[in-house]
Amino acid sequence: MIRILHLYPQLMNLYGDYGNIVVLRRHLEELGLEVQVDRKEPDDIFDPADYDFIYMGSGTENSQKVALRKLRRQADTLKFCLENDKVILFTGNAMELMGKQIDEEEGIGLLDFSVTTTEKRYTGDVILHNDQIGDVVGFINKSSLIAGNRENALFTYEFRDRNLVDNEFEGYRLKNLFGTHVIGPVLVKNPSFLDAIVALLAGSSYRKIVFEHEEKAYETTLSELRKRKTE
């Protein structure tokens, strides 16, 4: 059985990011795997180490701070999960919790970066690239700047709207931990990224699954963004 932990789905619930869990579950079940999804809110008692996949989506700036203070109590367990190759994905501003610091508050400390909240909002469409995953499309909407080590960068920019001039790379990966500001939801919009996560979770049961409507939607979005890249 694959056990999925969806962290704080009511608190961190912007942009339909629950769709990442829906599409992941569908692909795993298509492989014949049994999947259990547990949704846990900040006051629930649970152990992240009991799960194979840990996910948190994006929320408001206020919700993010609440999530940070609650999840920070689980920092040691989450570090254990990272070191023991659990698959972890935080999207939107949830990914900022993984760093060392958000403004004056201590982060969870899984990754070597710090976050500064800004009055400016950075928004826009992107094409990102990772050598293993390929091109990833999506949208970024944030009011923060990231300062940190580029060594564990997840993506480079292939295209971004002019408003997104904050960093030269996007997101982080360390072992099986993925963090990205991309919303959309990112796994729904990007079959190759979804497939990479499925492969990590499925192990020897993995085989590539293609849903034509997912591939067509991705190719359409990628094509439209590439047209804007050449304008």
GROMACS .gro file of C-alpha atoms in nm:
model
  231
    1MET     CA    1   0.000   0.000   0.000
    2ILE     CA    2   0.111   0.354  -0.082
    3ARG     CA    3   0.027   0.590   0.204
    4ILE     CA    4  -0.017   0.957   0.114
    5LEU     CA    5  -0.020   1.239   0.369
    6HIS     CA    6  -0.193   1.558   0.256
    7LEU     CA    7  -0.088   1.823   0.505
    8TYR     CA    8  -0.331   2.096   0.608
    9PRO     CA    9  -0.569   2.072   0.309
   10GLN     CA   10  -0.817   2.318   0.461
   11LEU     CA   11  -0.557   2.570   0.580
   12MET     CA   12  -0.336   2.552   0.269
   13ASN     CA   13  -0.598   2.524   0.000
   14LEU     CA   14  -0.548   2.789  -0.269
   15TYR     CA   15  -0.542   2.727  -0.646
   16GLY     CA   16  -0.697   2.380  -0.640
   17ASP     CA   17  -0.370   2.218  -0.541
   18TYR     CA   18  -0.562   1.917  -0.404
   19GLY     CA   19  -0.570   1.817  -0.771
   20ASN     CA   20  -0.209   1.703  -0.733
   21ILE     CA   21  -0.325   1.433  -0.491
   22VAL     CA   22  -0.620   1.335  -0.710
   23VAL     CA   23  -0.409   1.281  -1.022
   24LEU     CA   24  -0.129   1.108  -0.833
   25ARG     CA   25  -0.372   0.864  -0.675
   26ARG     CA   26  -0.532   0.787  -1.012
   27HIS     CA   27  -0.198   0.702  -1.171
   28LEU     CA   28  -0.086   0.484  -0.881
   29GLU     CA   29  -0.415   0.294  -0.881
   30GLU     CA   30  -0.384   0.246  -1.255
   31LEU     CA   31  -0.069   0.046  -1.173
   32GLY     CA   32  -0.277  -0.180  -0.951
   33LEU     CA   33  -0.143  -0.029  -0.629
   34GLU     CA   34  -0.358   0.027  -0.324
   35VAL     CA   35  -0.350   0.391  -0.214
   36GLN     CA   36  -0.453   0.546   0.116
   37VAL     CA   37  -0.483   0.925   0.145
   38ASP     CA   38  -0.489   1.080   0.493
   39ARG     CA   39  -0.571   1.449   0.529
   40LYS     CA   40  -0.430   1.605   0.843
   41GLU     CA   41  -0.494   1.954   0.982
   42PRO     CA   42  -0.264   2.148   1.220
   43ASP     CA   43  -0.422   2.020   1.542
   44ASP     CA   44  -0.431   1.655   1.436
   45ILE     CA   45  -0.189   1.403   1.585
   46PHE     CA   46   0.008   1.206   1.327
   47ASP     CA   47   0.358   1.087   1.239
   48PRO     CA   48   0.487   1.191   0.894
   49ALA     CA   49   0.727   0.895   0.899
   50ASP     CA   50   0.426   0.661   0.860
   51TYR     CA   51   0.377   0.783   0.502
   52ASP     CA   52   0.539   0.724   0.163
   53PHE     CA   53   0.442   1.060   0.014
   54ILE     CA   54   0.402   1.390   0.198
   55TYR     CA   55   0.236   1.687   0.028
   56MET     CA   56   0.141   2.045   0.111
   57GLY     CA   57  -0.010   2.302  -0.124
   58SER     CA   58  -0.017   2.680  -0.112
   59GLY     CA   59  -0.209   2.916   0.113
   60THR     CA   60  -0.242   3.281   0.199
   61GLU     CA   61   0.051   3.454   0.365
   62ASN     CA   62  -0.128   3.434   0.701
   63SER     CA   63  -0.206   3.065   0.654
   64GLN     CA   64   0.156   3.002   0.563
   65LYS     CA   65   0.275   3.141   0.896
   66VAL     CA   66   0.024   2.927   1.087
   67ALA     CA   67   0.137   2.621   0.893
   68LEU     CA   68   0.502   2.700   0.965
   69ARG     CA   69   0.450   2.728   1.340
   70LYS     CA   70   0.257   2.404   1.354
   71LEU     CA   71   0.476   2.201   1.120
   72ARG     CA   72   0.798   2.321   1.280
   73ARG     CA   73   0.714   2.087   1.569
   74GLN     CA   74   0.760   1.802   1.321
   75ALA     CA   75   1.096   1.928   1.189
   76ASP     CA   76   1.303   1.640   1.325
   77THR     CA   77   1.062   1.382   1.187
   78LEU     CA   78   1.057   1.550   0.846
   79LYS     CA   79   1.438   1.547   0.842
   80PHE     CA   80   1.420   1.175   0.918
   81CYS     CA   81   1.178   1.134   0.624
   82LEU     CA   82   1.418   1.321   0.395
   83GLU     CA   83   1.717   1.112   0.498
   84ASN     CA   84   1.516   0.790   0.451
   85ASP     CA   85   1.406   0.874   0.096
   86LYS     CA   86   1.041   0.948   0.162
   87VAL     CA   87   0.893   1.141  -0.131
   88ILE     CA   88   0.799   1.497  -0.033
   89LEU     CA   89   0.641   1.767  -0.250
   90PHE     CA   90   0.556   2.120  -0.131
   91THR     CA   91   0.409   2.360  -0.387
   92GLY     CA   92   0.331   2.731  -0.398
   93ASN     CA   93   0.435   2.919  -0.087
   94ALA     CA   94   0.436   2.594   0.112
   95MET     CA   95   0.777   2.528  -0.039
   96GLU     CA   96   0.911   2.827   0.156
   97LEU     CA   97   0.853   2.638   0.483
   98MET     CA   98   1.135   2.401   0.389
   99GLY     CA   99   1.404   2.667   0.419
  100LYS     CA  100   1.600   2.796   0.715
  101GLN     CA  101   1.406   3.116   0.770
  102ILE     CA  102   1.098   3.314   0.662
  103ASP     CA  103   1.154   3.676   0.759
  104GLU     CA  104   1.226   3.663   1.133
  105GLU     CA  105   1.082   3.315   1.185
  106GLU     CA  106   1.281   2.993   1.187
  107GLY     CA  107   1.194   2.756   0.905
  108ILE     CA  108   1.185   2.378   0.909
  109GLY     CA  109   1.543   2.369   0.782
  110LEU     CA  110   1.532   2.092   0.524
  111LEU     CA  111   1.690   2.312   0.257
  112ASP     CA  112   1.956   2.583   0.255
  113PHE     CA  113   1.766   2.900   0.169
  114SER     CA  114   1.592   3.191   0.339
  115VAL     CA  115   1.278   3.383   0.246
  116THR     CA  116   1.205   3.754   0.261
  117THR     CA  117   0.844   3.867   0.225
  118THR     CA  118   0.804   4.166  -0.005
  119GLU     CA  119   0.535   4.422  -0.081
  120LYS     CA  120   0.575   4.340  -0.449
  121ARG     CA  121   0.388   4.041  -0.590
  122TYR     CA  122   0.565   3.828  -0.849
  123THR     CA  123   0.324   3.660  -1.089
  124GLY     CA  124   0.337   3.503  -1.430
  125ASP     CA  125   0.348   3.199  -1.654
  126VAL     CA  126   0.665   2.993  -1.683
  127ILE     CA  127   0.836   2.720  -1.877
  128LEU     CA  128   1.092   2.551  -1.655
  129HIS     CA  129   1.345   2.280  -1.734
  130ASN     CA  130   1.496   1.988  -1.547
  131ASP     CA  131   1.723   1.743  -1.729
  132GLN     CA  132   1.544   1.438  -1.586
  133ILE     CA  133   1.187   1.570  -1.591
  134GLY     CA  134   1.199   1.781  -1.907
  135ASP     CA  135   1.000   2.101  -1.958
  136VAL     CA  136   0.746   2.199  -1.693
  137VAL     CA  137   0.471   2.459  -1.740
  138GLY     CA  138   0.276   2.649  -1.481
  139PHE     CA  139   0.202   2.971  -1.303
  140ILE     CA  140   0.377   3.147  -1.013
  141ASN     CA  141   0.206   3.387  -0.774
  142LYS     CA  142   0.412   3.492  -0.474
  143SER     CA  143   0.523   3.793  -0.269
  144SER     CA  144   0.865   3.675  -0.159
  145LEU     CA  145   1.231   3.658  -0.255
  146ILE     CA  146   1.447   3.349  -0.210
  147ALA     CA  147   1.814   3.372  -0.117
  148GLY     CA  148   2.013   3.054  -0.100
  149ASN     CA  149   2.239   2.790  -0.245
  150ARG     CA  150   2.188   2.712  -0.614
  151GLU     CA  151   2.342   2.367  -0.574
  152ASN     CA  152   2.005   2.197  -0.518
  153ALA     CA  153   1.809   2.399  -0.775
  154LEU     CA  154   1.518   2.204  -0.924
  155PHE     CA  155   1.454   2.402  -1.242
  156THR     CA  156   1.609   2.656  -1.475
  157TYR     CA  157   1.391   2.907  -1.657
  158GLU     CA  158   1.318   2.853  -2.028
  159PHE     CA  159   1.054   3.126  -2.030
  160ARG     CA  160   0.899   3.356  -1.772
  161ASP     CA  161   0.677   3.660  -1.778
  162ARG     CA  162   0.862   3.987  -1.727
  163ASN     CA  163   0.728   4.031  -1.376
  164LEU     CA  164   0.922   3.723  -1.262
  165VAL     CA  165   1.271   3.866  -1.229
  166ASP     CA  166   1.349   3.756  -0.876
  167ASN     CA  167   1.573   3.450  -0.917
  168GLU     CA  168   1.783   3.279  -1.183
  169PHE     CA  169   1.646   2.936  -1.093
  170GLU     CA  170   1.321   2.798  -0.954
  171GLY     CA  171   1.257   2.546  -0.679
  172TYR     CA  172   1.473   2.296  -0.500
  173ARG     CA  173   1.534   1.924  -0.495
  174LEU     CA  174   1.726   1.726  -0.236
  175LYS     CA  175   1.707   1.346  -0.254
  176ASN     CA  176   1.331   1.281  -0.293
  177LEU     CA  177   1.226   1.621  -0.163
  178PHE     CA  178   1.079   1.860  -0.421
  179GLY     CA  179   0.983   2.222  -0.361
  180THR     CA  180   0.844   2.457  -0.626
  181HIS     CA  181   0.644   2.779  -0.633
  182VAL     CA  182   0.461   2.653  -0.942
  183ILE     CA  183   0.087   2.620  -0.900
  184GLY     CA  184  -0.160   2.499  -1.154
  185PRO     CA  185  -0.174   2.228  -1.005
  186VAL     CA  186   0.177   2.137  -1.115
  187LEU     CA  187   0.132   1.757  -1.137
  188VAL     CA  188  -0.199   1.790  -1.322
  189LYS     CA  189  -0.042   2.018  -1.582
  190ASN     CA  190   0.284   1.825  -1.622
  191PRO     CA  191   0.264   1.451  -1.699
  192SER     CA  192   0.643   1.411  -1.694
  193PHE     CA  193   0.674   1.558  -1.342
  194LEU     CA  194   0.385   1.339  -1.228
  195ASP     CA  195   0.550   1.037  -1.388
  196ALA     CA  196   0.875   1.105  -1.199
  197ILE     CA  197   0.686   1.107  -0.868
  198VAL     CA  198   0.493   0.792  -0.961
  199ALA     CA  199   0.818   0.612  -1.046
  200LEU     CA  200   0.968   0.695  -0.707
  201LEU     CA  201   0.660   0.569  -0.524
  202ALA     CA  202   0.582   0.264  -0.735
  203GLY     CA  203   0.929   0.111  -0.737
  204SER     CA  204   0.932  -0.225  -0.915
  205SER     CA  205   0.560  -0.188  -0.996
  206TYR     CA  206   0.627   0.118  -1.210
  207ARG     CA  207   0.540   0.139  -1.575
  208LYS     CA  208   0.475   0.452  -1.775
  209ILE     CA  209   0.108   0.538  -1.801
  210VAL     CA  210  -0.015   0.784  -2.061
  211PHE     CA  211  -0.354   0.952  -2.053
  212GLU     CA  212  -0.402   1.124  -2.387
  213HIS     CA  213  -0.606   1.414  -2.248
  214GLU     CA  214  -0.329   1.495  -1.998
  215GLU     CA  215  -0.061   1.489  -2.266
  216LYS     CA  216  -0.270   1.699  -2.506
  217ALA     CA  217  -0.343   1.964  -2.243
  218TYR     CA  218   0.027   1.984  -2.157
  219GLU     CA  219   0.138   2.011  -2.519
  220THR     CA  220  -0.119   2.282  -2.587
  221THR     CA  221  -0.003   2.490  -2.289
  222LEU     CA  222   0.364   2.441  -2.376
  223SER     CA  223   0.303   2.541  -2.737
  224GLU     CA  224   0.121   2.859  -2.639
  225LEU     CA  225   0.392   2.962  -2.394
  226ARG     CA  226   0.663   2.896  -2.651
  227LYS     CA  227   0.486   3.133  -2.890
  228ARG     CA  228   0.502   3.402  -2.624
  229LYS     CA  229   0.872   3.325  -2.574
  230THR     CA  230   0.945   3.421  -2.936
  231GLU     CA  231   0.733   3.736  -2.938
   0.00000   0.00000   0.00000
